[in-house]
Amino acid sequence: MTHLVCGYPNQRDSQEIFKILQNYSQFVEVQFPFSDPIADWLIITEANKMALNYINSTDDVFNFIVKNRIQNNSEILAMCYFHTILTYGLRAFIEKSKNSWIYWIIVPDVPFDTEDWRSLLKICKNVGIHCIYTVSPSTPIERLTSISTIATGFIYAISQNMTTGVQGNFWESFRKYISFLREKFSIPIGVGFGIQSEKDIKQINSIADFSIVGSQVIRLYQDWWLPKISQFLKEL
Amino acid sequence: MKLKETIINPTGYFGEFGWAYIPEMLIPIMKEIQDGFFFLKETEKFQQELRLLYRNYIGRPSPLIYCERLSRKVWWASIYMKNEWTNHTGAHKINHCVWQILLAKYLWKKRIIAETGAWQHGLATASVAAKFWLECTIYMGKKDYDRQRPNVISMQLTWATVVPVTEWDQTLRSAVNMALKDLINNSNSTYYLLWTACGPNPYPSMNVFFQKIIGEEVRNQLNDAIWRLPDYLIACVGWWSNAQGLFYDFLDDSSVKMIWVEAWGKWINTWKHATRFSEKDIWVIEWYKSYFLQEKNWQIRDTYSISAWLDYSWVSPQLAYLENIWRVKMTSITDDEAIDAIKVLMQTEWILPALESAHAVAECINLAKGKPSNTVMVCNISWRGEKDLFITAPKFDSQFWDFLKEYILTL
């Protein structure tokens, strides 16, 4: 799975990146840009800020996705902060997502045991969209258990207690953590945060189901430029 | 349910406001802090330690001054000033810093992080961290860092590391973001010493609890002086950590009217302000649900005020709740009125309030006119005015910049 901040670095290049990502990955996670992304590290935050120069409304993002989607190629997953959904209206947002071929949604800043999440989940179930849950190594067991009873689609396992885009290390404890998740969950496990190289991905794919590459795509773009992204993804 | 119980409660909901909209990674951290807080809150030994610190370290109780000359000047209501700036480090901020540092020690944290816009919180944090031998990192937006250079130096003189944040808009907001990311990355060893009553549950409840000492003292002091409750309580509201302190103890006394003052900024250009209650948009940003000022494309709007601490685009959830149920009244004061209030207060009482508190003083003066003298008003002077000297001095003395230029040449 790969990650894209919609509208970064500008309208045209963002479309290009989006197409490349769709060609090479099973899932593409499209982030709705937001001025205060609290769960992301600097690199994505900066990308969000740049993207906001080109994205003026939530509808822009939907239009972007509809316009640039390559049919039957990869699944599109929306990642947005709760504020974006709230301003758009819960039901309106979910229905619009469905109409824009988004069948998966991640909301990083709403814990699953809140009223807001319940109402969101209810709408998602009605409409037929998967809500993706994130778990981290520090998530208590009770919470994992209750997540496992409601989670559908796949589970987003955060590789370490970090924000996105910090160099990660995938050692023994990490293996234990993933195999523990395996016991708990029957659905596939995707691992994200801090994955930067081919080696990382090989390691992770040997124990988890797939890996999630986010900041590295942006980093590659910064070091110039598009062909490099496709080359990087091709190697994977 | 009594208002007091609503304002400090473990669920984190204040009406429809509040709660913790945080990533999954932060949940165990917040749970730890919450459990620690609600345990310590009830522990007698801890309370004793705190009382000692209040007396011997901060220098509480702070005086409640009857401003006789000011009262006469504004005809006639009796005005009292709660002088929070007599505290150690010159602001009410130290109240919650002491509390939180004890909490951090109880949780066995080795490192404190904090963020600051106008240095008082940073300085208070740095000084308590030094006192309790904890490592300390303070984030500050690059703009504020440059703007407040003398204050940065005073922070660095303690053993705190001050980190200028060059990302985003380089003000308090970026400092907050940075501190939060630091917390996620170093959650095992680090305690995030939040500066006011906002942020995710349990921080809002905690901060009210830490600051409520102000109101308790006012109640006692007024009782000693005139055997009665105040009619009006007035404080400025950035988020409300000083206002909550003054008001909390009186929330259930329905005869006490509470007035909270926001910054209207420049009068002419009406987009340049920081009155969050003027538009009443309820959204979720940065960990909780509250009123926010926002742009047309649903992003957060930049605010403007002459005083750094009122210059913020959202408010504490409890404040939003209290406003929503009409327990408090919001007003706003422009920059010029605030400056005038400083002048008046200096002329009559020789109290130099910070620009933030000057907003409250200005409202107090406006309100007192024509009220009978048995109307008792208490205004909270939460900060010392020296910190704003470079902003206020040119307004009082037109030759100030010339003086500075000459002074620099002599160096």
PDB file of C-alpha atoms in Angstrom, chain A residues 15-166:
ATOM      1  CA  GLN A  15      -2.030  13.431 -10.619  1.00  0.00           C
ATOM      2  CA  GLU A  16       1.099  11.860 -12.055  1.00  0.00           C
ATOM      3  CA  ILE A  17       2.140  10.413  -8.727  1.00  0.00           C
ATOM      4  CA  PHE A  18      -1.347   9.114  -8.148  1.00  0.00           C
ATOM      5  CA  LYS A  19      -1.276   7.255 -11.441  1.00  0.00           C
ATOM      6  CA  ILE A  20       2.148   5.790 -10.797  1.00  0.00           C
ATOM      7  CA  LEU A  21       1.110   4.616  -7.366  1.00  0.00           C
ATOM      8  CA  GLN A  22      -1.978   2.954  -8.777  1.00  0.00           C
ATOM      9  CA  ASN A  23       0.123   1.079 -11.248  1.00  0.00           C
ATOM     10  CA  TYR A  24       2.394  -0.401  -8.662  1.00  0.00           C
ATOM     11  CA  SER A  25       0.445  -0.952  -5.516  1.00  0.00           C
ATOM     12  CA  GLN A  26      -2.503  -2.922  -4.378  1.00  0.00           C
ATOM     13  CA  PHE A  27      -3.898  -0.081  -2.273  1.00  0.00           C
ATOM     14  CA  VAL A  28      -3.448   3.634  -2.640  1.00  0.00           C
ATOM     15  CA  GLU A  29      -4.090   5.715   0.454  1.00  0.00           C
ATOM     16  CA  VAL A  30      -5.169   9.236  -0.420  1.00  0.00           C
ATOM     17  CA  GLN A  31      -4.843  11.766   2.368  1.00  0.00           C
ATOM     18  CA  PHE A  32      -7.243  14.686   2.541  1.00  0.00           C
ATOM     19  CA  PRO A  33      -4.953  17.619   3.263  1.00  0.00           C
ATOM     20  CA  PHE A  34      -5.488  19.353   6.575  1.00  0.00           C
ATOM     21  CA  SER A  35      -3.745  22.239   8.276  1.00  0.00           C
ATOM     22  CA  ASP A  36      -2.974  20.400  11.522  1.00  0.00           C
ATOM     23  CA  PRO A  37      -2.229  16.733  10.891  1.00  0.00           C
ATOM     24  CA  ILE A  38      -1.342  15.578  14.394  1.00  0.00           C
ATOM     25  CA  ALA A  39      -0.346  11.981  13.670  1.00  0.00           C
ATOM     26  CA  ASP A  40       2.103  12.752  10.882  1.00  0.00           C
ATOM     27  CA  TRP A  41       5.740  13.620  11.069  1.00  0.00           C
ATOM     28  CA  LEU A  42       7.220  16.752   9.506  1.00  0.00           C
ATOM     29  CA  ILE A  43       7.550  15.505   5.997  1.00  0.00           C
ATOM     30  CA  ILE A  44       3.878  14.730   5.552  1.00  0.00           C
ATOM     31  CA  THR A  45       2.850  17.803   7.513  1.00  0.00           C
ATOM     32  CA  GLU A  46       4.842  19.918   5.136  1.00  0.00           C
ATOM     33  CA  ALA A  47       3.243  18.113   2.212  1.00  0.00           C
ATOM     34  CA  ASN A  48      -0.180  18.840   3.662  1.00  0.00           C
ATOM     35  CA  LYS A  49       0.615  22.484   3.864  1.00  0.00           C
ATOM     36  CA  MET A  50       1.803  22.608   0.280  1.00  0.00           C
ATOM     37  CA  ALA A  51      -1.198  20.653  -0.901  1.00  0.00           C
ATOM     38  CA  LEU A  52      -3.540  23.160   0.654  1.00  0.00           C
ATOM     39  CA  ASN A  53      -2.373  25.719  -1.876  1.00  0.00           C
ATOM     40  CA  TYR A  54      -4.035  23.641  -4.560  1.00  0.00           C
ATOM     41  CA  ILE A  55      -6.894  22.014  -2.738  1.00  0.00           C
ATOM     42  CA  ASN A  56      -9.628  24.408  -1.747  1.00  0.00           C
ATOM     43  CA  SER A  57     -12.328  22.076  -0.548  1.00  0.00           C
ATOM     44  CA  THR A  58     -13.075  18.503   0.307  1.00  0.00           C
ATOM     45  CA  ASP A  59     -14.906  18.177  -2.990  1.00  0.00           C
ATOM     46  CA  ASP A  60     -11.680  18.936  -4.816  1.00  0.00           C
ATOM     47  CA  VAL A  61     -10.186  15.782  -3.381  1.00  0.00           C
ATOM     48  CA  PHE A  62     -13.139  13.677  -4.453  1.00  0.00           C
ATOM     49  CA  ASN A  63     -13.016  15.145  -7.941  1.00  0.00           C
ATOM     50  CA  PHE A  64      -9.311  14.472  -8.061  1.00  0.00           C
ATOM     51  CA  ILE A  65      -9.841  10.826  -7.214  1.00  0.00           C
ATOM     52  CA  VAL A  66     -12.695  10.296  -9.632  1.00  0.00           C
ATOM     53  CA  LYS A  67     -10.841  11.971 -12.442  1.00  0.00           C
ATOM     54  CA  ASN A  68      -7.533  10.214 -12.044  1.00  0.00           C
ATOM     55  CA  ARG A  69      -8.591   6.799 -11.006  1.00  0.00           C
ATOM     56  CA  ILE A  70      -7.434   3.948 -13.199  1.00  0.00           C
ATOM     57  CA  GLN A  71     -10.301   1.518 -13.299  1.00  0.00           C
ATOM     58  CA  ASN A  72      -9.924  -1.948 -11.835  1.00  0.00           C
ATOM     59  CA  ASN A  73      -6.322  -1.391 -10.991  1.00  0.00           C
ATOM     60  CA  SER A  74      -6.000  -0.796  -7.302  1.00  0.00           C
ATOM     61  CA  GLU A  75      -8.209  -0.081  -4.343  1.00  0.00           C
ATOM     62  CA  ILE A  76      -8.415   3.477  -3.113  1.00  0.00           C
ATOM     63  CA  LEU A  77      -8.402   4.244   0.564  1.00  0.00           C
ATOM     64  CA  ALA A  78      -9.236   7.614   2.078  1.00  0.00           C
ATOM     65  CA  MET A  79      -7.227   8.878   5.016  1.00  0.00           C
ATOM     66  CA  CYS A  80      -8.582  11.997   6.626  1.00  0.00           C
ATOM     67  CA  TYR A  81      -8.739  13.711   9.966  1.00  0.00           C
ATOM     68  CA  PHE A  82     -12.070  13.842  11.690  1.00  0.00           C
ATOM     69  CA  HIS A  83     -12.377  17.559  11.215  1.00  0.00           C
ATOM     70  CA  THR A  84     -12.630  17.114   7.468  1.00  0.00           C
ATOM     71  CA  ILE A  85     -15.462  14.624   7.812  1.00  0.00           C
ATOM     72  CA  LEU A  86     -17.289  16.692  10.388  1.00  0.00           C
ATOM     73  CA  THR A  87     -17.248  19.803   8.267  1.00  0.00           C
ATOM     74  CA  TYR A  88     -18.508  17.881   5.265  1.00  0.00           C
ATOM     75  CA  GLY A  89     -21.182  16.067   7.242  1.00  0.00           C
ATOM     76  CA  LEU A  90     -20.762  12.443   8.303  1.00  0.00           C
ATOM     77  CA  ARG A  91     -23.297  10.845   6.025  1.00  0.00           C
ATOM     78  CA  ALA A  92     -22.580  13.130   3.114  1.00  0.00           C
ATOM     79  CA  PHE A  93     -18.893  12.344   3.345  1.00  0.00           C
ATOM     80  CA  ILE A  94     -19.320   8.596   3.446  1.00  0.00           C
ATOM     81  CA  GLU A  95     -21.821   8.539   0.610  1.00  0.00           C
ATOM     82  CA  LYS A  96     -19.670  10.786  -1.476  1.00  0.00           C
ATOM     83  CA  SER A  97     -16.723   8.460  -0.831  1.00  0.00           C
ATOM     84  CA  LYS A  98     -18.717   5.499  -1.994  1.00  0.00           C
ATOM     85  CA  ASN A  99     -19.666   7.350  -5.153  1.00  0.00           C
ATOM     86  CA  SER A 100     -16.018   8.204  -5.738  1.00  0.00           C
ATOM     87  CA  TRP A 101     -14.944   4.540  -5.645  1.00  0.00           C
ATOM     88  CA  ILE A 102     -13.486   4.763  -2.188  1.00  0.00           C
ATOM     89  CA  TYR A 103     -14.364   1.655  -0.218  1.00  0.00           C
ATOM     90  CA  TRP A 104     -11.917   2.052   2.641  1.00  0.00           C
ATOM     91  CA  ILE A 105     -11.456   4.822   5.122  1.00  0.00           C
ATOM     92  CA  ILE A 106      -8.962   5.603   7.896  1.00  0.00           C
ATOM     93  CA  VAL A 107      -9.593   8.279  10.498  1.00  0.00           C
ATOM     94  CA  PRO A 108      -6.460   8.480  12.637  1.00  0.00           C
ATOM     95  CA  ASP A 109      -7.702  10.799  15.351  1.00  0.00           C
ATOM     96  CA  VAL A 110     -10.928   9.182  16.496  1.00  0.00           C
ATOM     97  CA  PRO A 111     -10.564   6.312  18.973  1.00  0.00           C
ATOM     98  CA  PHE A 112     -13.014   3.488  18.366  1.00  0.00           C
ATOM     99  CA  ASP A 113     -14.746   3.690  21.747  1.00  0.00           C
ATOM    100  CA  THR A 114     -16.265   7.123  21.235  1.00  0.00           C
ATOM    101  CA  GLU A 115     -19.739   8.196  20.282  1.00  0.00           C
ATOM    102  CA  ASP A 116     -18.457   9.857  17.122  1.00  0.00           C
ATOM    103  CA  TRP A 117     -16.801   6.701  15.957  1.00  0.00           C
ATOM    104  CA  ARG A 118     -19.915   4.656  16.582  1.00  0.00           C
ATOM    105  CA  SER A 119     -22.040   6.969  14.496  1.00  0.00           C
ATOM    106  CA  LEU A 120     -19.410   6.979  11.774  1.00  0.00           C
ATOM    107  CA  LEU A 121     -19.173   3.211  11.813  1.00  0.00           C
ATOM    108  CA  LYS A 122     -22.935   2.835  11.606  1.00  0.00           C
ATOM    109  CA  ILE A 123     -23.101   4.966   8.492  1.00  0.00           C
ATOM    110  CA  CYS A 124     -20.141   3.149   6.979  1.00  0.00           C
ATOM    111  CA  LYS A 125     -21.847  -0.184   7.525  1.00  0.00           C
ATOM    112  CA  ASN A 126     -25.036   1.057   5.925  1.00  0.00           C
ATOM    113  CA  VAL A 127     -23.251   2.419   2.932  1.00  0.00           C
ATOM    114  CA  GLY A 128     -20.799  -0.441   2.668  1.00  0.00           C
ATOM    115  CA  ILE A 129     -17.413   1.069   3.420  1.00  0.00           C
ATOM    116  CA  HIS A 130     -14.686  -0.536   5.510  1.00  0.00           C
ATOM    117  CA  CYS A 131     -13.382   1.442   8.446  1.00  0.00           C
ATOM    118  CA  ILE A 132      -9.743   0.613   9.023  1.00  0.00           C
ATOM    119  CA  TYR A 133      -8.442   0.469  12.580  1.00  0.00           C
ATOM    120  CA  THR A 134      -4.949   1.307  13.645  1.00  0.00           C
ATOM    121  CA  VAL A 135      -3.154  -0.509  16.438  1.00  0.00           C
ATOM    122  CA  SER A 136       0.247   0.238  17.905  1.00  0.00           C
ATOM    123  CA  PRO A 137       2.677  -1.724  20.082  1.00  0.00           C
ATOM    124  CA  SER A 138       1.457   0.169  23.124  1.00  0.00           C
ATOM    125  CA  THR A 139      -2.223  -0.586  22.579  1.00  0.00           C
ATOM    126  CA  PRO A 140      -3.468  -2.487  25.646  1.00  0.00           C
ATOM    127  CA  ILE A 141      -4.716  -6.031  25.159  1.00  0.00           C
ATOM    128  CA  GLU A 142      -8.301  -5.211  26.121  1.00  0.00           C
ATOM    129  CA  ARG A 143      -8.453  -2.628  23.386  1.00  0.00           C
ATOM    130  CA  LEU A 144      -6.969  -5.040  20.862  1.00  0.00           C
ATOM    131  CA  THR A 145      -9.614  -7.563  21.772  1.00  0.00           C
ATOM    132  CA  SER A 146     -12.450  -5.139  21.290  1.00  0.00           C
ATOM    133  CA  ILE A 147     -10.976  -3.900  18.029  1.00  0.00           C
ATOM    134  CA  SER A 148     -10.734  -7.472  16.771  1.00  0.00           C
ATOM    135  CA  THR A 149     -14.454  -7.969  17.267  1.00  0.00           C
ATOM    136  CA  ILE A 150     -15.418  -5.027  15.056  1.00  0.00           C
ATOM    137  CA  ALA A 151     -12.588  -4.680  12.543  1.00  0.00           C
ATOM    138  CA  THR A 152     -13.205  -5.497   8.922  1.00  0.00           C
ATOM    139  CA  GLY A 153     -11.039  -5.318   5.811  1.00  0.00           C
ATOM    140  CA  PHE A 154      -7.536  -5.247   7.208  1.00  0.00           C
ATOM    141  CA  ILE A 155      -5.765  -3.937  10.262  1.00  0.00           C
ATOM    142  CA  TYR A 156      -3.251  -1.096  10.108  1.00  0.00           C
ATOM    143  CA  ALA A 157      -0.451  -2.010  12.479  1.00  0.00           C
ATOM    144  CA  ILE A 158       1.802   0.854  13.442  1.00  0.00           C
ATOM    145  CA  SER A 159       5.307  -0.544  13.527  1.00  0.00           C
ATOM    146  CA  GLN A 160       6.543   1.546  16.430  1.00  0.00           C
ATOM    147  CA  ASN A 161       5.408   4.246  18.802  1.00  0.00           C
ATOM    148  CA  MET A 162       6.343   7.016  16.456  1.00  0.00           C
ATOM    149  CA  THR A 163       4.786   9.474  14.095  1.00  0.00           C
ATOM    150  CA  THR A 164       4.988   8.680  10.395  1.00  0.00           C
ATOM    151  CA  GLY A 165       8.215   8.860   8.454  1.00  0.00           C
ATOM    152  CA  VAL A 166      10.793   8.270  11.184  1.00  0.00           C
TER     153      VAL A 166
END
